[in-house]
Coordinates of C-alpha atoms in Angstrom, one line a residue:
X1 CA -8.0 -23.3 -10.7
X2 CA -5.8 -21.5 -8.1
X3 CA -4.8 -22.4 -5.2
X4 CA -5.3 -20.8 -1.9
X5 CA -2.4 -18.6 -1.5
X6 CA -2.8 -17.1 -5.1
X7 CA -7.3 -16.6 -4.1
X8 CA -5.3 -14.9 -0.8
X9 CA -4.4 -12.3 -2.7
X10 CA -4.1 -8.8 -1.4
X11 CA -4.9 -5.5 -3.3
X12 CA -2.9 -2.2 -1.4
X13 CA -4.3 0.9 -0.7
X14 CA -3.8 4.4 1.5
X15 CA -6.8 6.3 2.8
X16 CA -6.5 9.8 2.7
X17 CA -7.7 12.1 5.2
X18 CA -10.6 13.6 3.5
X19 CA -12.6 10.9 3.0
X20 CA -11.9 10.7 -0.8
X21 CA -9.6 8.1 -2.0
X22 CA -6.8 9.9 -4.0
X23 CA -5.1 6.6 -4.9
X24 CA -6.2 3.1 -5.2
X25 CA -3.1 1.2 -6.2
X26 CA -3.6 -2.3 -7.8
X27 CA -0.2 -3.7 -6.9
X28 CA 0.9 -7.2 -7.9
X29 CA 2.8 -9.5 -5.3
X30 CA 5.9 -10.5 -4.1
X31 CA 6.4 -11.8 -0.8
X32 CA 9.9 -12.3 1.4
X33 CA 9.2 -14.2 5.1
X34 CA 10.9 -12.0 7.5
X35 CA 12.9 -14.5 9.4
X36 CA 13.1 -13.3 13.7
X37 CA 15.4 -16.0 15.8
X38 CA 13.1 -17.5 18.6
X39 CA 13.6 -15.5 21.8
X40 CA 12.9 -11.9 19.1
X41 CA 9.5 -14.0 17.9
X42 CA 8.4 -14.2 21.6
X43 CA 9.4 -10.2 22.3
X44 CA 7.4 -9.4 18.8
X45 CA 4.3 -10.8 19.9
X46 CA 4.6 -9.0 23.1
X47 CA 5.7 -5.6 21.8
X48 CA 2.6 -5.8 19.2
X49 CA 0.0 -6.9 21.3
X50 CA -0.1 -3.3 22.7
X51 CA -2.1 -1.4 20.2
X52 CA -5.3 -0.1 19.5
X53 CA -7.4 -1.9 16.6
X54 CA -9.8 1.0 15.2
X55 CA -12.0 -1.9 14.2
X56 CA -13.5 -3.2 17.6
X57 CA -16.0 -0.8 17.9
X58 CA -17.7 -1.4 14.8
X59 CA -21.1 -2.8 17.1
X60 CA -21.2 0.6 19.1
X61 CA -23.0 3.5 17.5
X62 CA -21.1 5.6 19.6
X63 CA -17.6 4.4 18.0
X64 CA -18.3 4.9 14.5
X65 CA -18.5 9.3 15.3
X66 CA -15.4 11.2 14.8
X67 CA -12.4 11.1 16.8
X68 CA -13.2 14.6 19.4
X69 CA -9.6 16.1 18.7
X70 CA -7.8 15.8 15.4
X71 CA -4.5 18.2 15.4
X72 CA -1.7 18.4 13.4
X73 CA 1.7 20.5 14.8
X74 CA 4.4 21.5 12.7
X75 CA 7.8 22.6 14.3
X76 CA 10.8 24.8 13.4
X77 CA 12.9 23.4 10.4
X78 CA 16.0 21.4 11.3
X79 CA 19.1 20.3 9.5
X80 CA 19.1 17.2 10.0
X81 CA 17.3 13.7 11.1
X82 CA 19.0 13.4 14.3
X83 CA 17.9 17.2 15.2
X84 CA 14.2 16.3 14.4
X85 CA 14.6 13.2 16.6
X86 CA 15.5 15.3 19.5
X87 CA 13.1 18.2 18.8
X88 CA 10.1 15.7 18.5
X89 CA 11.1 13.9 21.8
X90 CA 11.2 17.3 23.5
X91 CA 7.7 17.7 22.0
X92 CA 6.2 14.6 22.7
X93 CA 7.5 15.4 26.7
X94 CA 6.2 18.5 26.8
X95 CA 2.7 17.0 25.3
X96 CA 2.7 14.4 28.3
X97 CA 3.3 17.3 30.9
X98 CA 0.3 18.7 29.1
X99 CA -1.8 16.7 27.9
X100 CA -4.9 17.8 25.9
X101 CA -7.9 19.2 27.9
X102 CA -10.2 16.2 27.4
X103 CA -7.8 13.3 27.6
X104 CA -9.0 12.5 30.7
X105 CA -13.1 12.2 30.4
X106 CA -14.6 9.3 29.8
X107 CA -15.6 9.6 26.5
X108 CA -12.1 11.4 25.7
X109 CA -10.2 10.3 22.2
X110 CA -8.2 12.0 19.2
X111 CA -5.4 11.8 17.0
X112 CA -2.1 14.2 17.2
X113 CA 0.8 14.2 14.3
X114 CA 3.9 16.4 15.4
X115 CA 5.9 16.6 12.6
X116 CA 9.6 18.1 11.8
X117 CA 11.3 19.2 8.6
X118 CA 14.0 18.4 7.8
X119 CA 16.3 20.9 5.2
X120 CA 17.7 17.9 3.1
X121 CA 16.0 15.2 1.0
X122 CA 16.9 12.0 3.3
X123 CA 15.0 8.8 0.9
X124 CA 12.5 7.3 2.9
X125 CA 13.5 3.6 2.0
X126 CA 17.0 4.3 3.2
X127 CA 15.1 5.5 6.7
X128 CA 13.5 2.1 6.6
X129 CA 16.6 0.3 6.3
X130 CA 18.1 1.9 9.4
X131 CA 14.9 0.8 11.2
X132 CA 15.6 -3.1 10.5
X133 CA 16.1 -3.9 14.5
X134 CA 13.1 -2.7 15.0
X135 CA 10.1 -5.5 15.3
X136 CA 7.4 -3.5 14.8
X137 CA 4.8 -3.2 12.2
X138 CA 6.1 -1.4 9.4
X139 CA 5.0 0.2 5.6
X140 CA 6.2 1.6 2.9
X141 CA 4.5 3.6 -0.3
X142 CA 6.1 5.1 -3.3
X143 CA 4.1 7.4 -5.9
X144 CA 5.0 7.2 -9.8
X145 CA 7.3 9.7 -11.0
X146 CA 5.9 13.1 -11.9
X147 CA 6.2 12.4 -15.2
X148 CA 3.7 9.6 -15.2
X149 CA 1.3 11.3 -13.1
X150 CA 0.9 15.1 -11.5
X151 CA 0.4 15.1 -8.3
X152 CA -1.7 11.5 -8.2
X153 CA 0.4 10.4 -4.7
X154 CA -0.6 13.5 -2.7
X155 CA -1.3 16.4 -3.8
X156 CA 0.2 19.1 -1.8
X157 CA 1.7 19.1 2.0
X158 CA 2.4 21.6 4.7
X159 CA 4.5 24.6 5.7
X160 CA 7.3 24.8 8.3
X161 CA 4.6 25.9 10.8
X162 CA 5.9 28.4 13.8
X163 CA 8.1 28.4 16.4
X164 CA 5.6 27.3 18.7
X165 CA 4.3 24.1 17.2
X166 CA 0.9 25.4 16.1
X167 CA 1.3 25.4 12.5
X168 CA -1.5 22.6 10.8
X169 CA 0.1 21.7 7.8
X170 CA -1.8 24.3 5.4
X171 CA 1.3 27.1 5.1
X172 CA 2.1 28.4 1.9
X173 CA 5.5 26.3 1.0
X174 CA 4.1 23.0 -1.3
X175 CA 6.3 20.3 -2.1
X176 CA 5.3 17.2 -3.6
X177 CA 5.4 13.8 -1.6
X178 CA 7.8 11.2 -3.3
X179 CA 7.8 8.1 -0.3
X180 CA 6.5 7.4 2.9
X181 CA 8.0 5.0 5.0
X182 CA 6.3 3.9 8.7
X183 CA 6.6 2.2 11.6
X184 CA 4.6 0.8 14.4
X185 CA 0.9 1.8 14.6
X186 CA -0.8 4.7 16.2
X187 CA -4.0 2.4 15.6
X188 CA -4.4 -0.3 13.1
X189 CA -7.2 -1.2 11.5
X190 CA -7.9 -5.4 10.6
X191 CA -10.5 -7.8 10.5
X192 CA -10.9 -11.4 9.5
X193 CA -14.3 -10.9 7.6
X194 CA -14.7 -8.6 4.5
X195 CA -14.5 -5.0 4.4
X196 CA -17.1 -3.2 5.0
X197 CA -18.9 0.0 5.0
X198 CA -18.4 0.3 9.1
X199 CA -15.0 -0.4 9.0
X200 CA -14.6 2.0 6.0
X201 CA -16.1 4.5 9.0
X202 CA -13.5 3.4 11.8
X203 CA -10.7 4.3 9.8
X204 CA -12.4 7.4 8.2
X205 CA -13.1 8.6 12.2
X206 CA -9.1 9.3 12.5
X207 CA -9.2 11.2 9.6
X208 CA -9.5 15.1 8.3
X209 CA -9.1 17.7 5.5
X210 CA -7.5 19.7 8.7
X211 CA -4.7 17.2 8.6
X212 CA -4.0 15.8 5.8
X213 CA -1.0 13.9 6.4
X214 CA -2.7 12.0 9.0
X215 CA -3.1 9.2 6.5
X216 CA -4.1 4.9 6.5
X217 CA -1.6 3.1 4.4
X218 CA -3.1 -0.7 3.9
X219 CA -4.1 -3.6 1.8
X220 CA -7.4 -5.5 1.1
X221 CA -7.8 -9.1 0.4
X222 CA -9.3 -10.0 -3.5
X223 CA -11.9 -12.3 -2.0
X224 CA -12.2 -12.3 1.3
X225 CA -14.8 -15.3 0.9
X226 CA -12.1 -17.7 -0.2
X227 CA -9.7 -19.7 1.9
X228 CA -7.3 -18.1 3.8
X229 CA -3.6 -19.0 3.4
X230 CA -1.1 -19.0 6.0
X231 CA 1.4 -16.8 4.9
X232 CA -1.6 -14.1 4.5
X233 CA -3.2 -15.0 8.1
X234 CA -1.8 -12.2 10.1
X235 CA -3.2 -9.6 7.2
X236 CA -7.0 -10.5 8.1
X237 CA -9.5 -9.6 5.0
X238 CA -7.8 -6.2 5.4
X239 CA -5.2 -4.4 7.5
X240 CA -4.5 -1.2 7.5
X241 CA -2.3 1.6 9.7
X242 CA -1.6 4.8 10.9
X243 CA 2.0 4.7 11.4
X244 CA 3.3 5.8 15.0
X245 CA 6.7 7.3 13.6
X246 CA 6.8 8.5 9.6
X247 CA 9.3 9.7 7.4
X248 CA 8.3 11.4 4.3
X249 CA 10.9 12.2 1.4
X250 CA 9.6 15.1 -0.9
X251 CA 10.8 17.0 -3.6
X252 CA 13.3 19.6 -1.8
X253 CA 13.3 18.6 2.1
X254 CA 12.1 15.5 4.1
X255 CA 9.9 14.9 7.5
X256 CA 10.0 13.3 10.9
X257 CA 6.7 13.1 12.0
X258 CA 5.3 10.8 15.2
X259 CA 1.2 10.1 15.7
X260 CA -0.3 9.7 18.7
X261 CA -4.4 8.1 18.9
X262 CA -6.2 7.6 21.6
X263 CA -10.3 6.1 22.4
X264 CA -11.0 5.7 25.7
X265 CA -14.2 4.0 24.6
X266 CA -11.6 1.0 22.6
X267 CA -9.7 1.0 26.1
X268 CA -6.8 2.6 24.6
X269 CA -6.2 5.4 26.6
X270 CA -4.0 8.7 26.6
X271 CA -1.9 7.4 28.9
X272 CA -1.4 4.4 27.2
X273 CA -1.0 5.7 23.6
X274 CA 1.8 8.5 25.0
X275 CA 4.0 5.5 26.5
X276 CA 3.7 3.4 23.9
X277 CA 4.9 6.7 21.6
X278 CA 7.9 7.3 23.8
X279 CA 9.0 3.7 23.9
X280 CA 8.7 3.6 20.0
X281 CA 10.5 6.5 20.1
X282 CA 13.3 5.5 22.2
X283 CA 13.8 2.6 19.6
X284 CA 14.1 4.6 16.4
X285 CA 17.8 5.0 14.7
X286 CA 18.4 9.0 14.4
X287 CA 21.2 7.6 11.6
X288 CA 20.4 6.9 8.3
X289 CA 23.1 5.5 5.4
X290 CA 22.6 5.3 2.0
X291 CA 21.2 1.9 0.8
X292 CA 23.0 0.4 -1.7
X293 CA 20.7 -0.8 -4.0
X294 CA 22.3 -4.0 -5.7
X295 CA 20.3 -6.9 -5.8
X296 CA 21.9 -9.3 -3.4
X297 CA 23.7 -12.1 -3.9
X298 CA 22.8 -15.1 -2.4
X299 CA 22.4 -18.9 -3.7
X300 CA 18.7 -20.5 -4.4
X301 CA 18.8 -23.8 -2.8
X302 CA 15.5 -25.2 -4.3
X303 CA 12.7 -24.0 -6.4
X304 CA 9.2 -25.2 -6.1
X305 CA 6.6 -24.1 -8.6
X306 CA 2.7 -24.5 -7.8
X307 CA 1.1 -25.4 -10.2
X308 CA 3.5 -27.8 -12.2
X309 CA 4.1 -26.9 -15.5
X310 CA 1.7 -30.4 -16.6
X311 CA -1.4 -29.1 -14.2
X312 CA -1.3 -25.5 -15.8
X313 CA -1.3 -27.1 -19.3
X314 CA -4.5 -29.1 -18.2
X315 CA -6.0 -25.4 -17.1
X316 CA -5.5 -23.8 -19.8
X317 CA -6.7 -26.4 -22.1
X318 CA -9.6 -26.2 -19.9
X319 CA -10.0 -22.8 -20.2
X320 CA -9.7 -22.9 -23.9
X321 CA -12.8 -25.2 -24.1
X322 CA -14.8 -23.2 -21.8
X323 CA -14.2 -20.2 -23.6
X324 CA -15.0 -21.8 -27.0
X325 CA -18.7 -22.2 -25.6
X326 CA -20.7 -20.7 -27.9
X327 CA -23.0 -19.9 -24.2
X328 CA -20.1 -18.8 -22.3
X329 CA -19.8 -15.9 -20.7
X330 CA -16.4 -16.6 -19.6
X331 CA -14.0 -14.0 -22.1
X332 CA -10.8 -13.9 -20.6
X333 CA -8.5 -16.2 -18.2
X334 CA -5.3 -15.5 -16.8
X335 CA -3.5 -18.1 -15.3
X336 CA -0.4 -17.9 -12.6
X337 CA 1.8 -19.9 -10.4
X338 CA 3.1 -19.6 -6.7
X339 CA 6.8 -19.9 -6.2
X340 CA 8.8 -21.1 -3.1
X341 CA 12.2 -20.5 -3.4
X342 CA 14.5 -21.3 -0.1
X343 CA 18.1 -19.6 -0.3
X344 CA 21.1 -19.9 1.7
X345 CA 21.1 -16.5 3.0
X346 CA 18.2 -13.8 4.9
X347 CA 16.9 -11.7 2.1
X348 CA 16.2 -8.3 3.2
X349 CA 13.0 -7.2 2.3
X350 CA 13.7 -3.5 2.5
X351 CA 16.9 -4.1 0.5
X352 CA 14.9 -6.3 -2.2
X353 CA 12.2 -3.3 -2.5
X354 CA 15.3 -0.8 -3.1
X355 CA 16.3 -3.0 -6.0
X356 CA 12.4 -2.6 -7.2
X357 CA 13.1 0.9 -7.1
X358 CA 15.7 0.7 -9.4
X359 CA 14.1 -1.4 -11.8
X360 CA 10.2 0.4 -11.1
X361 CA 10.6 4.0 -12.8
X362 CA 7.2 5.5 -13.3
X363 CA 5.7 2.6 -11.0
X364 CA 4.4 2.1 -7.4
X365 CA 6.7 -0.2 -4.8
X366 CA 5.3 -0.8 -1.3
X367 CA 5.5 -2.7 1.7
X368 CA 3.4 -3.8 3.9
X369 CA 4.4 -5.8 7.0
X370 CA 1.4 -6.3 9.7
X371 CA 3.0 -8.0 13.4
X372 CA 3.8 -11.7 13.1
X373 CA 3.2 -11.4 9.7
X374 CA 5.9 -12.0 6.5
X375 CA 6.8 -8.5 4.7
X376 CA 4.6 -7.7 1.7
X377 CA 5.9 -6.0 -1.0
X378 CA 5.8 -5.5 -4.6
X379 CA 6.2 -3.1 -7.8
X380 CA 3.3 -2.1 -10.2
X381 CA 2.7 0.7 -13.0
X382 CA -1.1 0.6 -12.8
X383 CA -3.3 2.4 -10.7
X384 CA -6.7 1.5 -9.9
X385 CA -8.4 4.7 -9.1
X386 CA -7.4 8.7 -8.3
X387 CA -10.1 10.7 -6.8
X388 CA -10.1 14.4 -6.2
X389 CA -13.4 15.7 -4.8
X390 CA -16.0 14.6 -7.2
X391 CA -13.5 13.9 -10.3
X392 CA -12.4 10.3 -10.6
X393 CA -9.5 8.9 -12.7
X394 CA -8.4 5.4 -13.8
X395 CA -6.1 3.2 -16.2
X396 CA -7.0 0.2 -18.4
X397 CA -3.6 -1.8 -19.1
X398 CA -3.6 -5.0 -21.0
X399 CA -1.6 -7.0 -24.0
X400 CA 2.2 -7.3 -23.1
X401 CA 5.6 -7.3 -25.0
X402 CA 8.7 -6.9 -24.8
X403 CA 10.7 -3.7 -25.4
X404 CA 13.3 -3.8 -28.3
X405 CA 17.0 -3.7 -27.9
X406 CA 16.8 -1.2 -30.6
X407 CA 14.2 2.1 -31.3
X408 CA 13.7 0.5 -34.7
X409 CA 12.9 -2.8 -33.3
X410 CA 11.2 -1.1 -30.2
X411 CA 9.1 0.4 -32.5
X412 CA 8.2 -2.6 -34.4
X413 CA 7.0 -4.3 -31.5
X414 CA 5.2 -1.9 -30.8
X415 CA 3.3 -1.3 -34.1
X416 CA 2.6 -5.6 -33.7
X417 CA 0.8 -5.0 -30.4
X418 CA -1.0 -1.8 -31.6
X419 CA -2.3 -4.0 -34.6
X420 CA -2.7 -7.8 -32.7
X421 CA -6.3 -8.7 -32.7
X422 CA -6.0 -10.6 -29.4
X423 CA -4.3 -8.2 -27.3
X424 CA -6.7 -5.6 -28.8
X425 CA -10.0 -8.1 -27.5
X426 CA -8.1 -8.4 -24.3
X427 CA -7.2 -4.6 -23.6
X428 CA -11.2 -3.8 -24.7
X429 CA -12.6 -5.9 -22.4
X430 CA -10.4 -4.4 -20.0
X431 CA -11.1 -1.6 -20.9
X432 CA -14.9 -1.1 -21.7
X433 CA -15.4 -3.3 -17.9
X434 CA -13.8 0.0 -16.0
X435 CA -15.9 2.3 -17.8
X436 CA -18.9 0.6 -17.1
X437 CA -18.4 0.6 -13.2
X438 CA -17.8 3.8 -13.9
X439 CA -20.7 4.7 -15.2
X440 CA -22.3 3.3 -12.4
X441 CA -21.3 6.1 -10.0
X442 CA -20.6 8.9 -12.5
X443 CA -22.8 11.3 -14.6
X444 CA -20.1 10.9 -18.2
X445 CA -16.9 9.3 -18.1
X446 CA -14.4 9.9 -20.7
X447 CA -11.8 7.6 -22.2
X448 CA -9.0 9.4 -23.7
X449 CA -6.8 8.3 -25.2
X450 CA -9.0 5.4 -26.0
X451 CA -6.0 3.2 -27.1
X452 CA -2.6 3.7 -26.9
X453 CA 1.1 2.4 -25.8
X454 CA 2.5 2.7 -22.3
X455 CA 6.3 2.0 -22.4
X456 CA 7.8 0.3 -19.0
X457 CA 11.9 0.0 -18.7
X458 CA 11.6 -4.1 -19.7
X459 CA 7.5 -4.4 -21.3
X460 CA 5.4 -2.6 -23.2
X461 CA 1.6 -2.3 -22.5
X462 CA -1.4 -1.2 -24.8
X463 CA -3.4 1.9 -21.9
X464 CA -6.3 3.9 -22.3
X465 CA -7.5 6.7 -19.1
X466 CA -10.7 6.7 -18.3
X467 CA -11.9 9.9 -16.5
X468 CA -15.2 10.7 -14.5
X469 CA -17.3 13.1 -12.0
X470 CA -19.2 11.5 -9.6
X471 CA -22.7 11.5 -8.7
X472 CA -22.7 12.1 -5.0
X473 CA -19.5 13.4 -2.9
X474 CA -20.3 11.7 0.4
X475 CA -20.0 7.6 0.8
X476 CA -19.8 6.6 -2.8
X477 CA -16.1 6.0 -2.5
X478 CA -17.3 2.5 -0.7
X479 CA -18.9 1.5 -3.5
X480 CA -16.4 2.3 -5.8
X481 CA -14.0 0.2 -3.8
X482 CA -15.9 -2.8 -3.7
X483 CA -17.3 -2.8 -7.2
X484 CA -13.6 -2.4 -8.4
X485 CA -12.4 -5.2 -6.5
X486 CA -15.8 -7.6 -7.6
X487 CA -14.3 -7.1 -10.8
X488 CA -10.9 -7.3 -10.1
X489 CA -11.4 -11.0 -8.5
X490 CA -13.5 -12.0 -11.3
X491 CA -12.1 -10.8 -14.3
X492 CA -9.0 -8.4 -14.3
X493 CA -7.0 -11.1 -12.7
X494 CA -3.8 -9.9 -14.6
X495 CA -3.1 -7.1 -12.3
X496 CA -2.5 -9.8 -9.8
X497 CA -1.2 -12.8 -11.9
X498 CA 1.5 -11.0 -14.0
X499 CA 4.2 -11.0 -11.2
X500 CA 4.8 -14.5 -9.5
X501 CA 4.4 -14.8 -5.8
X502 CA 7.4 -15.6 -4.0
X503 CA 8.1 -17.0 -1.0
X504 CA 11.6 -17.2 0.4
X505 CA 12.1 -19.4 3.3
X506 CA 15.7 -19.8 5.2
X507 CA 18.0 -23.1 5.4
X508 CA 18.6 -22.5 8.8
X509 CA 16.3 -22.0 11.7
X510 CA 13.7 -22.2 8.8
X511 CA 10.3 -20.8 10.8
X512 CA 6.9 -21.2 9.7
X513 CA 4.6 -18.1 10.4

């Protein structure tokens, strides 16, 4: 059995903004505790406790319609980060002097993204990095490379826009988003009890095909039944964000962009959200260095491992019996272990995920970092689902080796996991369990190629797509995401138990969250 921190489990996701999810991103875990002295713990609590949470309104009728103004403004191109600072700070000025029509009725709410290009590709974890004074929540997504997937991140963004601000996003120049990096929230999104279809509503309220860079970046517990662990407390049964200030690196250029939310009826208003935009704003570093991405060296003091190496023996001997049952339905286990490590020195997360980059081509790294929480992040090649309109894509990954130091022996290997009788029941049952839930929401789904090798820089796995068009457009999304994630806690526990959670804690001033 696992213990609590492993049934704490998170899976990470973004919403799009046109109510389809384009990407549902089964990421595996690794954790780093952020480490704040005493007197910056106090001002972080402070500093996040003035947000608005999209999710308190899930009682009132009323709440769950769409936000009344949803704009995106695009401004003249710039040459630089520190140019795009100052031209959105003269924009968000000028959008205080005049605010919009209805921001001050009653009923008045909405969500505004200014955004700036800027004419060199800046990478958006280097932006990230220059942020690191910053205590404020924080995120981070990277999309495979296009050689792995077309166009699976996002599929296309906006135009320069005109000189007077008005352009939404939906010009003619398309460039392909690599990273997006965020911080602090225009409105978050969390809740300690499961997710549900209302809150799937809340978030979907700030969203629109008019804007579709206006975008949720967020994770979702495995079981949100189970015990709650500490280190996972501050991420509720989900959390998810619209970032207040974003930088997105794309193929040819990169963008500044600030978002700024308002509901009057979740006593957040104009007034308030404009503020707490400039005072973000007055925090943000216009410089930005190139990270260096070396893994860093530091010293590993002690090294705890959960289970111990005689319990996990007992479980899988367990296991074993249970599956020998000739009235079992249990078919496959996959057993892991949670790792505390304490060093002598901080480890950076942002740093650490740099070094994932390195080591993750054609693979997903993220962060996610709620307030008061530890920094979530992580590298994966698998994908849960892609949707586009009514056409729905996803992976089946399963059976591992090792890649050869050699083609020939490279090749070898991989002929022995192509042929392996147990990898091949493993990778079907993997397999033929996505294409049934599926088939639950789709009129055919087609798996092609039905069986064959996906090569990673250090492992080889055996992969099969799976490819469908749904039944219904409107709200079957929900019930894609909770059927995938019923079967992802009960059965495809590899995508989770593969890596090794890792916590690292600090020899001095060692804090617990």
């Amino acid at each position: 059995m696992a213990s609590s921190s492993f049934r704490a489990a998170a899976r990470h996701y973004y919403l799009p903004p046109d109510s389809h999810v384009k990407n549902l991103t089964p990421l595996p875990i690794s954790i780093t505790f952020r480490h704040f002295p005493l007197h910056q713990q106090r001002y972080y609590n402070q500093l996040c406790s003035s947000s608005m949470n999209g999710c308190q309104g899930n009682n009132n009728p009323t709440i769950q319609l769409p936000v009344k103004n949803i704009e995106t403004r695009t401004f003249p191109a710039v040459s630089s980060n520190a140019l795009a600072m100052e031209s959105l700070k003269s924009a968000i000025s000028h959008l205080k002097s005049q605010p919009p029509p209805s921001s001050s009725s009653s009923a008045s709410s909405g969500i505004i993204r200014l955004q700036v290009p800027i004419q060199q590709q800046i990478e958006a974890i280097d932006w990230l990095h220059a942020q690191n004074q910053l205590l404020l929540p924080r995120c981070f997504f990277s999309g495979r490379t296009q050689s792995a997937t077309s166009n699976l991140f996002i599929d296309r963004i906006a135009s320069y826009g005109n000189a007077n601000g008005n352009g939404n996003g939906n010009g003619s120049v398309v460039n392909n988003l690599i990273s997006v990096a965020g911080i602090g929230s225009a409105v978050f999104f969390r809740h300690i009890h499961p997710f549900s279809y209302a809150d799937w509503k809340s978030i979907k309220r700030f969203l629109s095909r008019e804007s579709p860079l206006i975008r949720a970046y967020g994770a979702i517990r495995f079981d949100a039944r189970a015990d709650i662990s500490t280190e996972w407390e501050e991420f509720g049964s989900f959390y998810f964000m619209i970032p207040q200030v974003e930088f997105d690196e794309l193929e040819d250029y990169s963008m500044l962009a600030t978002t700024v939310a308002w509901d009057n009826a979740l006593s957040w208003t104009w007034d308030k959200a404009i503020n707490d935009l400039q005072a973000t704003m007055d925090q943000v570093s216009s410089m930005v260095v190139k990270l260096r991405k070396e893994v860093p060296r530091t010293f590993i003091l002690s090294n705890n491992h959960i289970p111990s190496k005689a319990y996990w023996k007992s479980a899988v001997n367990q296991a074993l019996q249970i599956i020998s049952r000739s009235d079992t339905e249990l078919t496959k286990v996959v057993f892991a272990r949670s790792s505390r490590v304490i060093t002598t020195t901080d480890i950076d997360p942002i740093t650490w995920l740099a070094c994932l980059q390195v080591e993750g081509e054609n693979a997903y790294q993220f962060c996610l970092q709620p307030p008061n929480a530890p920094a979530f992040i992580g590298n994966t090649p698998e994908q849960l689902f892609h949707r586009k309109w009514l056409e729905i894509k996803s992976e089946a990954l399963a059976g591992t080796r090792a890649r050869g130091e050699s083609m020939p022996v490279d090749l070898q290997i991989e002929l022995d996991l192509l042929s392996s009788p147990k990898d091949h029941l493993e990778f079907t049952i993997v397999r033929e369990s996505i294409r049934k839930k599926l088939e639950d929401v789709c009129s055919d789904v087609v798996v092609q190629p039905k069986k064959s090798i996906r090569k990673l820089p250090r492992v080889q796995h055996l992969y099969a797509k799976l490819a469908g068009r749904l039944r219904n457009e409107d709200d079957e999304m929900l019930q894609i995401v909770l059927s995938l994630l019923c079967f992802c806690s009960s059965l495809k526990f590899y995508l989770l138990f593969t890596q090794v959670q890792l916590y690292v804690d600090f020899q001095q001033k060692r804090h617990e969250f």
